Tab-separated table of C-alpha atoms in Angstrom:
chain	number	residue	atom	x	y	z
U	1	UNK	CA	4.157	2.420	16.065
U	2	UNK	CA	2.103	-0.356	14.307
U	3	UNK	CA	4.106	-3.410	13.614
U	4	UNK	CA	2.860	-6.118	11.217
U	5	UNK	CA	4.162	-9.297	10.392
U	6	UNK	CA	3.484	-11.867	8.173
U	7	UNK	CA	3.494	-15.970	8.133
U	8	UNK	CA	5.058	-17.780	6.070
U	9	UNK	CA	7.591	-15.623	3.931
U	10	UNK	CA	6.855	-17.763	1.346
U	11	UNK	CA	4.878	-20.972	0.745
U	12	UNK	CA	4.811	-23.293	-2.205
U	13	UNK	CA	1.798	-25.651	-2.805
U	14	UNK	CA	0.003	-27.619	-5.244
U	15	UNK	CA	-2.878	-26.877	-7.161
U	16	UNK	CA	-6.171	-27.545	-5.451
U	17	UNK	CA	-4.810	-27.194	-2.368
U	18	UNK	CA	-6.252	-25.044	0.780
U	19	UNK	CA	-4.198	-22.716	2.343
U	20	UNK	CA	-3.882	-20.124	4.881
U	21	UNK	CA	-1.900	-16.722	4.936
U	22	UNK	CA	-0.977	-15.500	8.445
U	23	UNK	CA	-1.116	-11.732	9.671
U	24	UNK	CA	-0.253	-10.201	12.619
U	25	UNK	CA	-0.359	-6.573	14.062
U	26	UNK	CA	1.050	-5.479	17.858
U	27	UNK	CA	-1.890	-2.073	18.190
U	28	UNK	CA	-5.808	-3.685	18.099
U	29	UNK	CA	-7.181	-0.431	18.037
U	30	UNK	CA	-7.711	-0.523	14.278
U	31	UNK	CA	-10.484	0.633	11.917
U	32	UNK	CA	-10.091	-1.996	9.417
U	33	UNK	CA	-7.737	-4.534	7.553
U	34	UNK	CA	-6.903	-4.946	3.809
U	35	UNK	CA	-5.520	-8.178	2.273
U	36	UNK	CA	-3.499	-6.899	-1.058
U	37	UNK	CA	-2.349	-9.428	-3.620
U	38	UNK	CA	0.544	-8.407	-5.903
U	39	UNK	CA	2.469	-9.761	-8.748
U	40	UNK	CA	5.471	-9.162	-9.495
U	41	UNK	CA	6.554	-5.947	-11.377
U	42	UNK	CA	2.753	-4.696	-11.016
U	43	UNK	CA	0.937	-2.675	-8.371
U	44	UNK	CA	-0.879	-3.547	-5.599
U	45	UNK	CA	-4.757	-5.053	-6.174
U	46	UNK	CA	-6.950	-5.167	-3.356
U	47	UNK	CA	-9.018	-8.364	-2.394
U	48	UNK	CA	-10.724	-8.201	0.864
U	49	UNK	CA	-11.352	-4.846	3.391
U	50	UNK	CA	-12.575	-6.087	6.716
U	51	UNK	CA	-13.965	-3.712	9.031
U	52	UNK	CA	-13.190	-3.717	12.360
U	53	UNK	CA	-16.852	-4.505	13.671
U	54	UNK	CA	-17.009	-7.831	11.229
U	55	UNK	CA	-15.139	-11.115	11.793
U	56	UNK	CA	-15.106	-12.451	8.111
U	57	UNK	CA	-15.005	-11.316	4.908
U	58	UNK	CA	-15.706	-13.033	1.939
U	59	UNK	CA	-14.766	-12.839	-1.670
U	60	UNK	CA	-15.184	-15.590	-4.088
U	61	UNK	CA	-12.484	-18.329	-3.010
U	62	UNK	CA	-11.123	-15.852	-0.757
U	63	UNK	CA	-12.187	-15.605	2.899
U	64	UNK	CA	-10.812	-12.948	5.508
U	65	UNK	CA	-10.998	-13.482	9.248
U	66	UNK	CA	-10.260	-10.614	11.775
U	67	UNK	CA	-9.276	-11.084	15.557
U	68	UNK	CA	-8.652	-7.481	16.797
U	69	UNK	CA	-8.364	-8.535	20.084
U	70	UNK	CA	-5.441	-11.055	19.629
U	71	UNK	CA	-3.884	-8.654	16.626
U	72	UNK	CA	-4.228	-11.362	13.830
U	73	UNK	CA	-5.621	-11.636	10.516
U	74	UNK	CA	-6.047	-14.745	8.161
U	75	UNK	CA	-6.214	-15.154	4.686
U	76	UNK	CA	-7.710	-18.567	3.678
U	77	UNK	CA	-7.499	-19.389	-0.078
U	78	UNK	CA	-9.290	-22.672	-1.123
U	79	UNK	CA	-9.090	-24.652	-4.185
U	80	UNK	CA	-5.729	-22.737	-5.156
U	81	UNK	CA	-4.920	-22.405	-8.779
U	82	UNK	CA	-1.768	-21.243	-10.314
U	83	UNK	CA	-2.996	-17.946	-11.096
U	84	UNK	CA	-2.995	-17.241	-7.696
U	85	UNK	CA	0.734	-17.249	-7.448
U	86	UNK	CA	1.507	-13.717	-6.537
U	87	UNK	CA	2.790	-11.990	-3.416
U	88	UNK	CA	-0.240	-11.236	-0.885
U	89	UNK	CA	0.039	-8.352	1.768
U	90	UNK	CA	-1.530	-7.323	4.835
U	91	UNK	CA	-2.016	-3.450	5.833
U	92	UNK	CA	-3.447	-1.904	8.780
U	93	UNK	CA	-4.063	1.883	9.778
U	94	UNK	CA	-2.050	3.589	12.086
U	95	UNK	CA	-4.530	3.621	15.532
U	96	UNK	CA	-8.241	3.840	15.366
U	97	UNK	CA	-8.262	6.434	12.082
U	98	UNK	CA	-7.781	5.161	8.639
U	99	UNK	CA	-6.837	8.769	7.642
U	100	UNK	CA	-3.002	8.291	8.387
U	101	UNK	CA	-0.395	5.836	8.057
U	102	UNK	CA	-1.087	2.735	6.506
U	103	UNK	CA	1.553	0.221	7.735
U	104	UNK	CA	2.295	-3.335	5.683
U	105	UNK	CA	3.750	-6.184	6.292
U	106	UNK	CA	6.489	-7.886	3.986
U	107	UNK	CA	3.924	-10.258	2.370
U	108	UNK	CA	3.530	-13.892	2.081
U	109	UNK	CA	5.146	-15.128	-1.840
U	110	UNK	CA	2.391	-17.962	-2.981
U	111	UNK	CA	3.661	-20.583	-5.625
U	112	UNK	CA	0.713	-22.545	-6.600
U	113	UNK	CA	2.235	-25.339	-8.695
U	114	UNK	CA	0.184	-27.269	-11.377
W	1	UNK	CA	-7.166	-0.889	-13.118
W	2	UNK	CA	-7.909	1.069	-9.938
W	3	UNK	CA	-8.357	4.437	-11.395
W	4	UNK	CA	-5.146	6.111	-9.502
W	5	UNK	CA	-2.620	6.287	-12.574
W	6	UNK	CA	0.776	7.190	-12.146
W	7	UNK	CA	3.137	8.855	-14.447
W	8	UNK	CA	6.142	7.507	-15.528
W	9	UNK	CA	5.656	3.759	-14.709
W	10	UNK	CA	9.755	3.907	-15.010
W	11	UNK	CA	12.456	6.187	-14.795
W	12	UNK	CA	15.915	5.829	-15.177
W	13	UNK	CA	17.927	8.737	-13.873
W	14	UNK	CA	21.995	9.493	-13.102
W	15	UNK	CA	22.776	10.177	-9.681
W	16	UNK	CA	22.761	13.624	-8.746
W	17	UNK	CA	19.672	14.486	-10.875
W	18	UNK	CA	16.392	15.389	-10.225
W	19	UNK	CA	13.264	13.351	-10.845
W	20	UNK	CA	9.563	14.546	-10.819
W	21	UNK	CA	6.222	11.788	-10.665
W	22	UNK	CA	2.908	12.614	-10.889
W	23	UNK	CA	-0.173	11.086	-9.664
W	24	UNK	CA	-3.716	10.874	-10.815
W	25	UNK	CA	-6.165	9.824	-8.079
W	26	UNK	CA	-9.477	9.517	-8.220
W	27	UNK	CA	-11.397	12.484	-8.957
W	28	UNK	CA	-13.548	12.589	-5.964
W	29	UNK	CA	-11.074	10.925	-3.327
W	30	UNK	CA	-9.839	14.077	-1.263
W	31	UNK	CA	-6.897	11.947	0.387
W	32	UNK	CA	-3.423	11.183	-1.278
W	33	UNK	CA	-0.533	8.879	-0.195
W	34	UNK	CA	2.312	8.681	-1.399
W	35	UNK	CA	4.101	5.390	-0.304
W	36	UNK	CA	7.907	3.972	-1.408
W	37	UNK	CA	8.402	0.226	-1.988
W	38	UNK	CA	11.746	-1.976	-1.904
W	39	UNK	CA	12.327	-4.932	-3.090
W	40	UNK	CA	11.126	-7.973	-0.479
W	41	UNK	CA	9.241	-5.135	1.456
W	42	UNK	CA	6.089	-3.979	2.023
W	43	UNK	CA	5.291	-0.204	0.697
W	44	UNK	CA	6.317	2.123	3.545
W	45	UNK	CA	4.345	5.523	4.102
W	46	UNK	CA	5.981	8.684	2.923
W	47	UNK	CA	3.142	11.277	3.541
W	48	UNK	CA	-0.062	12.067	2.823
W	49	UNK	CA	-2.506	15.113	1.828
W	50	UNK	CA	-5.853	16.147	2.430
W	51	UNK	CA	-6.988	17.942	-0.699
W	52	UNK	CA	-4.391	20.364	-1.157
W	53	UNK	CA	-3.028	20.139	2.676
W	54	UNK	CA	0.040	17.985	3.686
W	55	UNK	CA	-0.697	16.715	6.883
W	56	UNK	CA	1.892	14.442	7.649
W	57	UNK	CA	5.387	13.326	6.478
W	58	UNK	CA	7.418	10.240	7.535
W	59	UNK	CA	10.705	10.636	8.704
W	60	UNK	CA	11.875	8.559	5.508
W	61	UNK	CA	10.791	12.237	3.755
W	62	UNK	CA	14.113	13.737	3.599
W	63	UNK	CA	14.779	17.013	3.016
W	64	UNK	CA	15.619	16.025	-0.915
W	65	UNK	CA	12.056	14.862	-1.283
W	66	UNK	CA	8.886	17.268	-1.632
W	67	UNK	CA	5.503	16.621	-2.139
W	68	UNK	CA	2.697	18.855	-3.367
W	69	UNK	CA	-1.042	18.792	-4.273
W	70	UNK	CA	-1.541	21.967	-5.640
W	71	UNK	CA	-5.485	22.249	-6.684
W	72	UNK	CA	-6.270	19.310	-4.491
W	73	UNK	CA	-6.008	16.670	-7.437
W	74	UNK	CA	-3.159	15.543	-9.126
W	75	UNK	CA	0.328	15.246	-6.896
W	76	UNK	CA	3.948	15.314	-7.402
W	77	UNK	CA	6.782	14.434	-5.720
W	78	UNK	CA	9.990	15.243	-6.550
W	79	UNK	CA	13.427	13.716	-5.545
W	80	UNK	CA	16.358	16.491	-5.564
W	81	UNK	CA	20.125	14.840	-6.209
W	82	UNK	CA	18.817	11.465	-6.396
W	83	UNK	CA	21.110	8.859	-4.769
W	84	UNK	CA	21.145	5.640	-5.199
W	85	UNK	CA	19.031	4.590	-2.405
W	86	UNK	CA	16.481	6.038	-3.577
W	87	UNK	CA	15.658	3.239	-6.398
W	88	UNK	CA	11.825	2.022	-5.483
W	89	UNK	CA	9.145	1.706	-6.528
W	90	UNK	CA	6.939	4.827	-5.500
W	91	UNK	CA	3.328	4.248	-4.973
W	92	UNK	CA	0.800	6.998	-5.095
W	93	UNK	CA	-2.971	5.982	-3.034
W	94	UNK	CA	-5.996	7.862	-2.730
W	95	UNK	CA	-9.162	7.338	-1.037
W	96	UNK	CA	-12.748	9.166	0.332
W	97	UNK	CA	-13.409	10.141	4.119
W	98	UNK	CA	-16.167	11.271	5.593
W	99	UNK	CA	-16.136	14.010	8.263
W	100	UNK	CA	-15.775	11.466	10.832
W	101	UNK	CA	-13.016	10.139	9.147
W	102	UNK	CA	-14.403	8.001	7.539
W	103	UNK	CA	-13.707	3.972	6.629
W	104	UNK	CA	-12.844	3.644	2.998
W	105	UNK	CA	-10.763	1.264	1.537
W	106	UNK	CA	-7.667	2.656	-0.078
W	107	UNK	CA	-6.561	2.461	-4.175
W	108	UNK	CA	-3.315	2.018	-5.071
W	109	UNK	CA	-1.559	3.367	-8.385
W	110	UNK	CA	0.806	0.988	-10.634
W	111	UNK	CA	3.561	2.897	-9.049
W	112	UNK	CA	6.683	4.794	-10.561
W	113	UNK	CA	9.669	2.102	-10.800
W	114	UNK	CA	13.079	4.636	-10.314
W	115	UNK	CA	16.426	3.328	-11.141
W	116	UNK	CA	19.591	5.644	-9.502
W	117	UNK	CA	22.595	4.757	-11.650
């Protein structure tokens, strides 16, 4: 069974700061890699998909890295601002087919303070 | 908005009832999730269809819950005697495959909050 775990629980920072969101996951053989971000109360939005054939992924401020072969993911946020306080998450598919179980970790709480 | 809608976006319910959500994915997605989400957790994989076939349930399915797809569109699941572990948030997903399997990112609904009093 896929395992993933995430690094820090939480992390509090001050605006303009850099920052990096760790993810890990114990089965490599994955299609793919989403990076969620979710406040609280509200649903899940999605930022980044990585496949499994890219290393990097990038979306405005946001840039996802993917290392399948040492089961980690990293979410690096630059220039934070306090709207990007929310809870991010990490999910992976269950083996090599995105068709069944998505499994997520418990999610990294950002405070971005002004 | 991700175009999965969910309906209600709260429930509150006495134990011992029975609860019903529905979920709206997106019309040409032919996969459904349904996922349930704790407080401090991530969401955690109940079961899934493929249009109107349910191909897989977690073991955190009991044998209170069922899920159906009926036409291949719009889900339900429904809780029978609700307890009151079973306050979460549940989380409906849908997304496109391809024969092969495809590699399409999933969209998640604003989820159904349910309270167990």
């Amino acid at each position: 069974k896929q395992e993933v775990t995430q690094i820090p629980a939480a992390l509090s920072v001050p605006e303009g700061e850099n920052l990096v969101l760790n993810c890990s996951f114990t089965d490599s053989a994955i299609y793919n890699l989403q990076w969620f971000r979710q406040d609280p109360g509200k649903g899940l939005t999605s930022l980044l998909l990585i496949q499994s054939s890219q290393r990097e992924q990038t979306s405005g401020r946001l840039n996802a890295s993917l290392d399948k072969s040492s089961g980690r993911s990293t979410l690096y946020i630059a220039a934070s601002q306090p709207g990007d306080s929310a809870t991010y998450l990490c999910a992976v598919p269950e083996g090599s087919d995105t068709g069944n179980q998505f499994y997520f970790g418990t999610g990294t709480s950002l405070t971005v303070i002004p | 908005d991700t175009g999965v809608s969910q309906d209600p976006r709260h429930k509150i319910t006495k134990r011992g009832q029975n609860v019903t959500f529905r979920c709206d994915p997106i019309s040409e997605h032919n996969r459904l999730y349904w996922y349930r989400q704790t407080l401090g957790q991530g969401p955690e994989f109940l079961t899934y269809f493929q249009n109107e076939a349910q191909l897989e349930k977690s073991r955190l399915l009991s044998d209170r819950f069922s899920a159906e797809r009926p036409k291949g569109s719009f889900s339900t699941l429904e809780i029978q005697r609700t307890e009151q572990g079973d306050s979460a948030v549940y989380v409906c997903a849908s997304r496109q495959t391809s024969r092969g399997g495809g590699n399409y990112e999933q969209y998640f609904g604003p989820g159904t909050r349910l309270t167990v009093t």
